[in-house]
Each structure stands twice: as structure tokens, then as C-alpha cells.
Short mmCIF file of C-alpha atoms in Angstrom, two decimals:
data_model
loop_
_atom_site.label_atom_id
_atom_site.label_comp_id
_atom_site.label_asym_id
_atom_site.label_seq_id
_atom_site.Cartn_x
_atom_site.Cartn_y
_atom_site.Cartn_z
CA MET A 425 87.68 181.64 72.17
CA SER A 426 84.49 180.28 70.42
CA ASP A 427 81.81 178.32 71.88
CA ALA A 428 82.56 175.69 69.09
CA TYR A 429 85.96 175.53 70.04
CA THR A 430 85.37 175.20 73.68
CA LEU A 431 82.62 172.35 73.48
CA PHE A 432 85.39 170.69 71.09
CA ALA A 433 88.01 170.86 73.55
CA PHE A 434 85.64 169.78 76.22
CA GLY A 435 84.20 166.57 74.04
CA ALA A 436 87.82 165.74 73.03
CA ALA A 437 89.04 165.70 77.06
CA ILE A 438 86.14 163.28 77.79
CA ALA A 439 86.80 161.28 74.67
CA ALA A 440 90.61 160.89 76.07
CA LEU A 441 89.71 160.22 79.58
CA VAL A 442 87.67 157.32 78.40
CA LEU A 443 90.31 155.86 75.84
CA LEU A 444 93.27 156.13 78.25
CA ILE A 445 91.68 154.13 80.59
CA ALA A 446 89.46 151.69 78.99
CA LYS A 447 91.86 151.22 76.00
CA PHE A 448 95.14 151.87 76.99
CA LYS A 449 94.84 150.70 80.71
CA VAL A 450 96.26 154.14 82.16
CA HIS A 451 95.73 154.65 85.92
CA PRO A 452 92.57 156.63 86.74
CA VAL A 453 94.47 159.33 88.73
CA ALA A 454 97.20 159.92 86.03
CA THR A 455 94.57 159.95 83.28
CA LEU A 456 92.66 162.47 85.25
CA PHE A 457 95.71 164.51 85.79
CA ILE A 458 96.89 164.63 82.22
CA ILE A 459 93.19 165.57 80.63
CA VAL A 460 92.56 168.21 83.72
CA THR A 461 96.20 170.06 82.76
CA SER A 462 95.64 169.56 79.06
CA LEU A 463 92.20 171.12 79.15
CA GLY A 464 93.55 174.03 80.74
CA LEU A 465 96.00 174.72 78.16
CA VAL A 466 94.15 174.16 75.44
CA LEU A 467 91.21 176.90 76.64
CA GLY A 468 93.96 179.42 76.92
CA MET A 469 94.49 179.41 80.75
CA GLY A 470 98.30 179.10 80.57
CA GLY A 471 100.64 177.25 82.24
CA ALA A 472 100.80 178.63 85.86
CA LYS A 473 96.99 179.42 85.97
CA THR A 474 96.73 175.74 85.06
CA ILE A 475 98.51 174.61 87.94
CA GLU A 476 97.13 177.15 90.11
CA LEU A 477 93.67 175.83 89.86
CA VAL A 478 94.52 171.97 89.57
CA THR A 479 96.45 172.33 92.89
CA THR A 480 93.87 174.75 94.50
CA GLY A 481 90.83 172.21 93.42
CA PHE A 482 92.87 169.36 94.54
CA GLY A 483 93.39 170.92 97.67
CA ASN A 484 90.10 172.12 98.77
CA THR A 485 88.19 168.82 97.67
CA LEU A 486 90.38 166.73 99.68
CA ALA A 487 89.65 169.27 102.58
CA SER A 488 86.11 168.46 102.69
CA VAL A 489 86.21 165.05 101.93
CA GLY A 490 89.52 163.37 102.93
CA LEU A 491 88.90 162.26 106.54
CA LEU A 492 85.39 161.08 105.50
CA VAL A 493 87.08 159.05 102.96
CA ILE A 494 89.47 157.40 105.10
CA PHE A 495 87.34 156.86 108.21
CA GLY A 496 84.71 155.09 105.85
CA CYS A 497 87.38 152.82 104.54
CA VAL A 498 88.59 152.09 108.11
CA LEU A 499 85.21 151.44 109.04
CA GLY A 500 84.66 149.04 106.31
CA LYS A 501 87.91 147.09 106.97
CA MET A 502 86.79 146.94 110.70
CA LEU A 503 83.53 145.40 110.11
CA GLU A 504 85.28 142.75 107.71
CA LEU A 505 88.16 141.67 109.85
CA SER A 506 85.95 141.58 113.06
CA GLY A 507 83.45 138.85 111.43
CA ALA A 508 80.45 141.24 111.57
CA ALA A 509 79.33 141.54 108.06
CA LEU A 510 79.61 137.59 108.22
CA ARG A 511 77.20 137.69 111.59
CA ILE A 512 74.87 140.10 109.58
CA THR A 513 74.43 137.74 106.54
CA LYS A 514 73.67 134.79 108.73
CA ALA A 515 70.89 136.82 110.87
CA ALA A 516 69.16 137.58 107.62
CA LEU A 517 69.40 133.99 106.45
CA SER A 518 67.66 132.68 109.74
CA LEU A 519 64.72 135.35 108.94
CA PHE A 520 63.73 133.48 105.52
CA SER A 521 63.66 129.88 104.43
CA GLY A 522 63.06 127.80 101.43
CA LYS A 523 62.71 129.35 98.23
CA LYS A 524 63.09 132.96 100.18
CA VAL A 525 66.63 132.40 100.82
CA PRO A 526 67.57 134.61 98.01
CA TRP A 527 66.26 137.90 99.69
CA ALA A 528 68.22 136.92 102.75
CA VAL A 529 71.21 137.19 100.67
CA ALA A 530 69.94 140.45 99.06
CA LEU A 531 69.24 141.98 102.31
CA ALA A 532 72.62 140.87 103.57
CA SER A 533 74.47 142.43 100.65
CA THR A 534 72.52 145.58 101.09
CA VAL A 535 73.34 146.32 104.71
CA VAL A 536 76.82 144.99 104.27
CA GLY A 537 77.45 147.04 101.54
CA ILE A 538 76.80 150.29 103.33
CA PRO A 539 80.45 150.51 104.52
CA LEU A 540 81.85 147.89 102.34
CA ILE A 541 83.00 147.99 98.65
CA ALA A 542 81.05 145.37 96.57
CA ASP A 543 84.02 143.25 95.76
CA THR A 544 85.05 142.97 98.81
CA VAL A 545 81.57 141.78 100.00
CA VAL A 546 81.67 138.87 97.02
CA LEU A 547 85.01 137.92 98.21
CA MET A 548 84.17 137.66 101.91
CA LEU A 549 80.65 136.24 102.00
CA ILE A 550 80.83 133.70 98.53
CA PRO A 551 81.56 130.84 100.53
CA VAL A 552 78.95 131.06 102.75
CA VAL A 553 76.58 131.63 99.56
CA SER A 554 78.18 128.65 97.84
CA ALA A 555 77.51 126.63 100.74
CA ILE A 556 73.78 127.49 100.67
CA ALA A 557 73.57 126.96 96.82
CA TYR A 558 74.94 123.46 97.53
CA GLN A 559 72.36 122.44 100.23
CA SER A 560 69.37 124.17 98.65
CA LYS A 561 70.16 123.43 95.08
CA MET A 562 70.03 126.72 93.95
CA SER A 563 71.88 128.16 91.01
CA MET A 564 74.95 130.13 91.55
CA MET A 565 74.04 132.12 88.46
CA ARG A 566 71.09 133.52 90.97
CA LEU A 567 72.90 133.68 94.16
CA GLY A 568 76.07 135.00 93.05
CA PRO A 569 74.90 138.06 91.43
CA ILE A 570 72.19 138.80 94.11
CA LEU A 571 75.18 138.70 96.55
CA TYR A 572 76.89 141.29 94.54
CA ILE A 573 74.28 143.35 93.53
CA GLY A 574 73.15 144.63 96.70
CA ALA A 575 76.54 145.88 97.55
CA TYR A 576 76.82 147.46 94.41
CA VAL A 577 73.87 149.74 94.12
CA MET A 578 74.50 150.72 97.97
CA THR A 579 78.06 151.64 96.98
CA SER A 580 76.88 153.85 93.81
CA LEU A 581 74.16 155.84 95.53
CA VAL A 582 74.63 155.68 99.91
CA PRO A 583 77.42 157.21 101.89
CA PRO A 584 80.05 156.22 103.32
CA GLY A 585 81.14 154.73 100.47
CA PRO A 586 83.74 156.26 98.54
CA GLY A 587 82.11 157.30 95.22
CA PRO A 588 79.12 158.75 97.18
CA LEU A 589 81.28 160.44 99.56
CA ALA A 590 83.53 162.15 96.94
CA ALA A 591 80.19 162.85 94.80
CA THR A 592 78.45 164.63 97.89
CA SER A 593 81.61 166.77 98.70
CA LEU A 594 82.33 167.88 94.78
CA LEU A 595 78.68 168.53 94.47
CA GLY A 596 78.18 170.46 98.05
CA VAL A 597 75.25 167.95 98.71
CA ASP A 598 74.18 167.40 102.41
CA LEU A 599 75.12 163.98 103.58
CA GLY A 600 72.37 163.40 105.62
CA GLU A 601 69.96 164.25 102.36
CA ALA A 602 72.29 162.14 100.25
CA THR A 603 71.72 159.11 102.58
CA LEU A 604 68.08 159.31 102.90
CA TRP A 605 67.08 159.79 99.08
CA GLY A 606 70.06 157.36 98.32
CA LEU A 607 68.24 154.55 100.25
CA VAL A 608 65.10 155.85 98.72
CA VAL A 609 66.53 155.11 95.14
CA ALA A 610 68.55 152.35 95.97
CA ILE A 611 66.42 149.84 97.28
CA PRO A 612 63.67 149.64 94.85
CA GLY A 613 66.83 149.05 92.06
CA ILE A 614 68.01 146.30 94.22
CA ILE A 615 64.20 144.87 94.35
CA VAL A 616 64.15 144.80 90.51
CA ALA A 617 67.40 143.37 89.94
CA THR A 618 66.82 140.68 92.74
CA ILE A 619 63.22 139.75 91.07
CA TYR A 620 65.15 139.65 87.60
CA LEU A 621 67.88 137.12 88.76
CA LEU A 622 65.10 135.02 90.50
CA THR A 623 63.53 134.51 86.77
CA ILE A 624 66.92 132.96 85.45
CA LYS A 625 66.41 129.35 84.90
CA THR A 626 70.08 128.21 83.83
CA HIS A 627 71.60 126.00 86.81
CA VAL A 628 75.23 126.52 87.72
CA ASP A 629 76.58 124.51 90.65
CA PRO A 630 79.01 126.22 93.05
CA LYS A 631 82.91 125.79 92.81
CA PRO A 632 84.16 122.60 94.03
CA GLU A 633 86.50 124.61 96.66
CA PHE A 634 83.69 126.03 98.38
CA THR A 635 81.69 122.73 98.90
CA ASP A 636 83.95 119.69 98.96
CA HIS A 637 84.30 119.73 102.68
CA LEU A 638 80.24 119.58 102.70
CA ALA A 639 80.00 116.46 100.80
CA GLY A 640 80.52 114.30 103.83
CA ALA A 641 78.48 116.52 106.11
CA GLY A 642 75.34 115.16 105.41
CA ALA A 643 73.91 118.78 105.75
CA ALA A 644 72.38 118.96 101.93
CA ALA A 645 69.21 121.26 102.47
CA GLY A 646 65.81 119.67 101.60
CA ASP A 647 63.65 121.13 99.21
CA GLY A 648 61.05 121.96 101.73
CA GLY A 649 60.51 124.94 103.69
CA GLY A 650 63.27 124.33 106.02
CA LYS A 651 66.03 127.03 106.62
CA PRO A 652 69.48 126.61 105.06
CA ARG A 653 71.91 124.64 107.89
CA LEU A 654 74.78 126.90 108.43
CA SER A 655 76.18 124.81 111.19
CA LEU A 656 77.42 121.65 109.69
CA GLY A 657 78.48 118.44 110.72
CA GLY A 658 77.75 118.81 114.57
CA SER A 659 81.14 120.63 115.14
CA GLY A 660 79.44 123.95 115.47
CA THR A 661 81.64 125.09 112.46
CA ASP A 662 79.98 126.95 109.77
CA ALA A 663 80.31 126.40 106.22
CA ASP A 664 82.97 129.13 105.90
CA GLY A 665 84.70 127.84 108.63
CA GLU A 666 83.77 130.08 111.32
CA THR A 667 82.26 129.02 114.51
CA GLU A 668 79.58 130.93 116.09
CA ARG A 669 81.36 131.60 119.16
CA ASP A 670 84.06 133.94 117.33
CA LEU A 671 81.40 136.09 115.76
CA PRO A 672 80.03 139.35 117.59
CA PRO A 673 76.54 139.66 118.55
CA LEU A 674 74.12 140.74 115.70
CA TRP A 675 73.36 144.10 117.77
CA MET A 676 77.15 144.89 118.06
CA SER A 677 77.42 144.19 114.61
CA LEU A 678 74.70 146.55 113.39
CA VAL A 679 75.48 149.67 115.71
CA PRO A 680 78.71 150.97 113.75
CA ILE A 681 76.80 150.76 110.63
CA PHE A 682 73.61 152.77 111.72
CA LEU A 683 75.06 154.93 114.18
CA PRO A 684 76.83 157.18 112.24
CA ILE A 685 73.92 157.24 109.83
CA VAL A 686 71.46 158.02 112.39
CA LEU A 687 73.96 160.82 113.91
CA ILE A 688 74.15 162.66 109.92
CA MET A 689 70.66 162.63 109.83
CA SER A 690 69.80 163.73 113.06
CA SER A 691 72.33 166.80 112.33
CA SER A 692 70.43 167.39 109.00
CA PHE A 693 66.78 167.14 109.77
CA VAL A 694 66.24 167.15 113.54
CA VAL A 695 68.82 170.10 114.43
CA ASP A 696 66.36 172.54 112.99
CA LEU A 697 63.69 171.83 115.39
CA PHE A 698 65.93 173.40 117.97
CA GLU A 699 67.05 176.89 118.75
CA ALA A 700 70.11 177.90 117.33
CA ASP A 701 71.85 178.05 121.14
CA ASN A 702 70.23 175.26 122.17
CA ALA A 703 72.46 172.74 124.10
CA VAL A 704 70.57 169.75 122.78
CA GLY A 705 70.71 170.93 118.92
CA GLY A 706 74.16 171.91 119.57
CA VAL A 707 75.71 168.57 120.80
CA LEU A 708 73.23 166.77 118.00
CA ALA A 709 75.12 168.94 115.30
CA PHE A 710 78.57 168.23 116.85
CA LEU A 711 77.90 164.50 116.96
CA GLY A 712 75.92 164.65 113.40
CA GLU A 713 78.97 166.43 111.53
CA PRO A 714 79.74 163.78 108.78
CA VAL A 715 83.57 163.29 110.16
CA ILE A 716 82.70 162.77 113.56
CA ALA A 717 79.74 160.56 113.16
CA LEU A 718 81.85 158.13 110.93
CA PHE A 719 84.88 158.32 113.67
CA ILE A 720 82.55 157.50 116.30
CA GLY A 721 81.58 154.43 114.26
CA CYS A 722 84.91 153.40 114.02
CA LEU A 723 84.98 153.73 118.04
CA ALA A 724 81.59 151.87 118.13
CA ALA A 725 83.18 148.94 115.79
CA LEU A 726 86.30 148.34 118.56
CA PRO A 727 83.80 145.97 120.61
CA LEU A 728 83.56 143.96 118.14
CA PHE A 729 86.98 142.45 118.13
CA GLY A 730 86.67 141.39 122.13
CA ARG A 731 89.80 141.21 124.08
CA ARG A 732 91.70 142.09 121.10
CA TRP A 733 90.25 145.85 120.87
CA SER A 734 93.48 146.91 122.45
CA SER A 735 95.89 145.60 120.64
CA LYS A 736 98.17 147.17 118.24
CA GLU A 737 96.86 144.67 115.59
CA THR A 738 93.47 146.49 115.95
CA LEU A 739 94.34 150.20 117.10
CA ASN A 740 97.42 150.65 114.63
CA ASP A 741 97.25 147.73 111.96
CA LEU A 742 94.01 147.83 111.11
CA PHE A 743 94.02 151.53 110.61
CA GLU A 744 96.61 151.43 108.20
CA ALA A 745 94.90 148.74 106.32
CA GLY A 746 91.82 151.48 106.16
CA LEU A 747 94.39 153.98 104.87
CA LYS A 748 95.55 151.93 102.49
CA LEU A 749 92.18 151.30 101.03
CA ALA A 750 91.54 155.29 101.00
CA ALA A 751 94.21 156.06 98.68
CA MET A 752 93.02 155.46 95.52
CA PRO A 753 89.67 157.39 96.33
CA LEU A 754 91.32 160.14 97.81
CA ALA A 755 93.69 160.61 94.85
CA LEU A 756 90.73 160.21 92.35
CA THR A 757 88.36 162.62 94.34
CA GLY A 758 91.01 165.18 94.66
CA VAL A 759 91.93 165.06 91.02
CA GLY A 760 87.89 165.10 90.26
CA GLY A 761 87.73 168.33 92.10
CA ALA A 762 90.32 169.90 89.99
CA LEU A 763 88.55 168.81 86.75
CA ALA A 764 85.43 170.75 88.26
CA THR A 765 87.79 173.59 89.10
CA ILE A 766 88.86 173.76 85.54
CA ILE A 767 85.61 173.41 84.14
CA ARG A 768 84.25 176.05 86.34
CA ASP A 769 86.89 178.40 85.70
CA THR A 770 86.68 178.52 81.92
CA GLU A 771 83.51 178.93 79.73
CA VAL A 772 83.13 175.12 79.37
CA ALA A 773 80.14 175.06 81.70
CA ASP A 774 78.15 177.88 80.03
CA SER A 775 78.85 176.48 76.39
CA VAL A 776 77.80 172.85 77.61
CA ALA A 777 74.41 174.18 79.38
CA GLU A 778 73.27 176.29 76.55
CA MET A 779 74.12 173.45 74.04
CA ILE A 780 71.69 171.09 76.56
CA GLN A 781 69.04 173.45 76.66
CA ASP A 782 69.28 173.99 72.62
CA TRP A 783 68.59 170.22 72.08
CA GLY A 784 65.60 170.25 74.32
CA LEU A 785 67.16 167.35 76.85
CA SER A 786 65.80 167.50 80.15
CA PRO A 787 68.44 168.49 82.47
CA ILE A 788 68.33 165.35 84.60
CA ILE A 789 69.30 162.99 81.95
CA VAL A 790 72.51 164.64 81.38
CA PRO A 791 74.33 163.55 84.59
CA PHE A 792 72.69 160.10 84.24
CA LEU A 793 73.99 159.42 80.70
CA VAL A 794 77.34 160.91 81.69
CA ALA A 795 78.02 158.42 84.56
CA ALA A 796 76.57 155.77 82.73
CA ALA A 797 78.88 156.12 79.94
CA ILE A 798 82.05 156.50 81.94
CA CYS A 799 81.02 153.64 84.04
CA THR A 800 80.08 151.17 81.03
CA ILE A 801 83.25 151.98 79.11
CA THR A 802 85.94 152.13 82.10
CA GLY A 803 84.07 149.42 84.32
CA SER A 804 84.17 151.14 87.65
CA ASN A 805 81.07 152.44 89.41
CA ILE A 806 83.03 154.57 91.69
CA LEU A 807 84.91 156.46 88.89
CA GLY A 808 81.68 156.89 87.08
CA VAL A 809 79.91 158.46 90.02
CA MET A 810 83.01 160.54 91.04
CA THR A 811 83.92 161.81 87.17
CA ALA A 812 80.15 162.48 86.63
CA ALA A 813 79.83 164.69 89.67
CA ALA A 814 82.94 166.55 88.81
CA ILE A 815 81.65 167.30 85.08
CA MET A 816 78.53 168.51 86.40
CA GLU A 817 78.87 170.31 89.22
CA PRO A 818 79.84 173.41 87.13
CA LEU A 819 76.91 172.98 85.12
CA ALA A 820 74.60 172.84 87.79
CA GLU A 821 73.58 176.63 87.96
CA GLY A 822 73.49 176.78 84.18
CA LEU A 823 71.09 173.95 84.04
CA GLY A 824 68.93 174.95 86.91
CA ILE A 825 69.04 171.49 88.32
CA SER A 826 69.83 170.82 92.23
CA ALA A 827 72.94 169.44 93.46
CA LEU A 828 70.98 166.53 95.23
CA ALA A 829 69.24 165.44 91.74
CA ILE A 830 72.50 165.71 90.02
CA TYR A 831 74.05 163.72 92.78
CA LEU A 832 71.02 160.70 92.60
CA ALA A 833 71.23 160.80 88.95
CA CYS A 834 74.84 160.48 88.85
CA GLY A 835 74.85 157.61 91.09
CA THR A 836 72.14 155.41 89.26
CA GLY A 837 73.83 156.31 85.96
CA ALA A 838 77.18 154.54 87.38
CA GLN A 839 75.16 151.59 88.02
CA ILE A 840 75.12 151.03 84.00
CA MET A 841 76.21 148.47 83.14
CA LYS A 842 78.84 145.59 84.46
CA HIS A 843 80.62 143.76 81.80
CA ALA A 844 84.04 141.99 81.09
CA ASN A 845 86.09 145.19 81.79
CA SER A 846 84.92 145.43 85.58
CA SER A 847 86.88 143.97 88.32
CA GLY A 848 83.54 143.36 90.29
CA PHE A 849 82.22 141.55 87.32
CA TRP A 850 85.00 139.17 87.09
CA VAL A 851 85.14 138.48 90.79
CA THR A 852 81.51 137.45 90.91
CA THR A 853 81.47 135.68 87.60
CA THR A 854 84.70 133.48 88.71
CA LEU A 855 83.77 132.87 92.30
CA SER A 856 80.24 131.88 91.11
CA ASN A 857 81.45 129.46 88.52
CA MET A 858 79.66 131.25 85.76
CA THR A 859 81.19 131.65 82.24
CA VAL A 860 81.36 134.95 80.82
CA GLY A 861 78.19 134.87 78.83
CA GLN A 862 76.57 133.58 82.14
CA GLY A 863 77.95 136.69 84.19
CA ILE A 864 76.54 139.29 81.32
CA ARG A 865 73.24 137.47 81.22
CA SER A 866 72.80 137.82 85.12
CA ILE A 867 75.20 140.89 86.63
CA GLY A 868 75.14 142.56 83.37
CA VAL A 869 71.34 142.71 82.83
CA ALA A 870 70.89 142.90 86.62
CA SER A 871 73.03 146.11 87.26
CA ALA A 872 71.47 147.70 84.39
CA LEU A 873 67.73 147.21 85.62
CA SER A 874 69.05 148.70 88.90
CA GLY A 875 70.11 151.85 87.42
CA VAL A 876 67.20 152.16 85.19
CA THR A 877 64.70 151.69 87.85
CA GLY A 878 66.34 154.10 90.38
CA PHE A 879 66.62 156.75 87.76
CA ALA A 880 62.93 156.31 86.98
CA ILE A 881 62.24 157.08 90.77
CA VAL A 882 64.77 160.32 90.27
CA TYR A 883 63.24 161.48 86.99
CA ALA A 884 59.74 160.98 88.84
CA LEU A 885 60.98 163.17 92.15
CA TYR A 886 62.54 165.77 89.84
CA GLY A 887 59.21 166.19 87.75
CA PHE A 888 57.32 166.62 91.04
CA GLY A 889 60.08 169.16 92.48
CA VAL A 890 60.47 166.76 95.49
CA ILE A 891 64.31 167.04 94.67
#
């Protein structure tokens, strides 16, 4: 089978994947299965061999990432329903005053966005942000996108988000390294995107449904240096209807987020300091196993529910809600693993690697462009980072590029760019009272800037041999 035919089949498969999802709205899981199976058949693997590789790739991938995605989704649901995410947001707001309030929103979105999908963060916190906009006279064209972009970038680059978890599994990247370097790359992107959003001059009022109850409360914030007033009307009830006593303490809210990260990174970087048979090293290695660490994070979230921690709603129903959230990422990840297996067991990987080398492209650019194309056309950063990782994993050896570098390039490319085919774009634009054009000027440009900024850092790290 000629290289030209192999490359044509691979290119046609990717084009068909994008067309089916973006144009014909076929579900991504069904689309990936169709593409993977068709690619195996047209490359001459035969029906039996194709199905064997598909099922093997699907099973092996889920075996390594299945529980991680499940526990990550459960943890996010626990933080959402316990009020921990809202507590973190209000704590961030208390640190900033006056014109610095947008940075409080960015900080809260960044922290809460570690375990929560960006769409969920906006749906949950937009009433608070709208109240801030009403009180401070700030534009929702600034605050709404800032609320979205922090969580969006973290969801693209930092575990335990489903996209990063799937990509690390597909590429075989150590989760501690992925978390550390993901943060290094993500935070500058969020900062640059926030700075851009703060330059927008167009004023957009918050939706009346989020602010009508404030009109008679006499709570409009002054333009001076005062902090936004979160307790309104003297009743102790906040803008979103929550009372302070309903929310868990800040330290309890932060523990379930950062404890798993600390355990995983300790296992990745600290265990090497101990002897192989050292008891301390053994304990750290066990606790730092990603599955164990995330499950410990879920256990650490139980006290957030107070007396309700032992109820059926918390121990059973909430877990089921997390499982429902995990179903889509799990299916996508498994089929993505099947795609990687098909590519690996054919001549596609070698042919594509040779083509890239012939063109003289820097290898690090390729996963960035693949992820950017998939995200921009399909509207999903999670699909972008996962599919790009599945495509690139078999090519890594031929291109001579590390799995970590590919992972970071995929995560930055998957941020580019949000527009009218994305659910996150519509959620943020609609709830922020913006038009489509205003959404593209704010969310679209900001997401592109965050991705390009992050990739510039990845490119520099790769050029200096750090990753």
C-alpha cells in the first residue's frame, strides 16, 4: 500500500470526522467509531482485525482512565452542589476591591475550573457575577467572559478535567507532570486573556432576571475603592439567594481541590527521594496514585455537606449524578484510544511523520494545529484535546517529540477558538446579555489569545529542551 494512499485515507478520515460532527451534527462517539472502523477497513486490515483493534484500544484506554474520569466528575459535582465553588468565589472577591474585581472573578474561575467544566462554572456563578456588574457598573462583556475563560483554560490543560485526563492517558503522560506544567502554561494564558477583556469599552448590562431583586435593596456599589457588597438588604442573604451560614468554610472548600493535586505531585516528584523499600516512599506512592488521590478528594468533600454527608442523597444520588457526567468523556476517550491503536498498527504514523519532516515543520506545531482545527470546527475543547492526543500518540516516536510536549501543545491548541458552534459560547453569551458579535469579540478573541500565549510558552520550553 503506497504512502500516498495511506496519507490520503488518513486525511479523508479526519476531514470526515470534522464534517460529520460540525455539519451533520452526528454524535462525536458515533462519529469516532465510524471513522475508526472505516479507516481500518480502507487500510486493508480486514473486518476481524479491525474490530479486534477497536475493542482492544477501547478497553485498554478505559482501563487506564475510566476510574479517573468517574472520580473527577463526582468530585466536581460535589463541589458544585455543596456550595464550595460559591464560597471560593466569594473569598476571591473579598481579596480584591474597586476596579480589581475582575481579577477576583478570574481567580475564582481558575480555581473552581480545576474540577468543574467551564459551562457549569458559568451556570453556577453567573448570578453572583451579574450582581457584581450591577453594583459596580461594570460591563458584562468583561465580567461574563472572564468568568468563563479561567475555567475554560483549566479544563483544557489541567487534570482532573475529563479532557486532560483522557489526553494524559492516551499519551502516557505522568499526571503529576501534566498538572505542574499545565499550570505553568495555563496561568499566563488566563492573565493575557483577562487583560484583553479589560480593554473592552462596550458596556453591557446584566440580565434583569439576575438583578431585579437588587433594585430596591439600596446595594449599588460606589465607584470608589470599596469592595462589592455580597450581602444584600441586611438580611444576610446573598445576591444568588445563598446565606453565608449555608456555605462551607473556605479551607474545607479548597481541600478537596488541592489535596489530590498535592498527593499526585508528591508521588511524581517526592517519592524519588526515598529508597524503593522505604515505608514513607511506599505510602506516598500509594496515596499519590491518581485513582486513589482523586477518591481521597471525593472523601474530603463529604464534610462540605455538613449533617447531610451520610444521607442517601450525598452518598448515592450524588455519585450517580457524577457517573452521568462521566459517561460522555468515557465513551469519547475509549473510542479515541481505538483510533490511536488503528493508527499505530498501520503505516499511517510513519507516513505522516515523514511528511511533516519533509515539509520542514517544527514537530511541536503539529499537535497544536490539529487540536486547534478540531476545537474551532467542532466547538469542543474537550474533543479537541482528546482527539488530537489520540492522533498524535502514534506519531510521537517518529517525530522525536516527548509525550508531555505533545500533551501541552494539544491543550493549548484546544483553546482556539470559541464561537457560535460551542455550547460554552452560547451559555456565556446568553447569560451575560451579549449579542453574538459581542461574544465573538470577547470570548472568541480571548480564547484565541489564551491558546496562542500558552503555546508560545510550550514552544519556548520545547526549544530549550525543558519538555
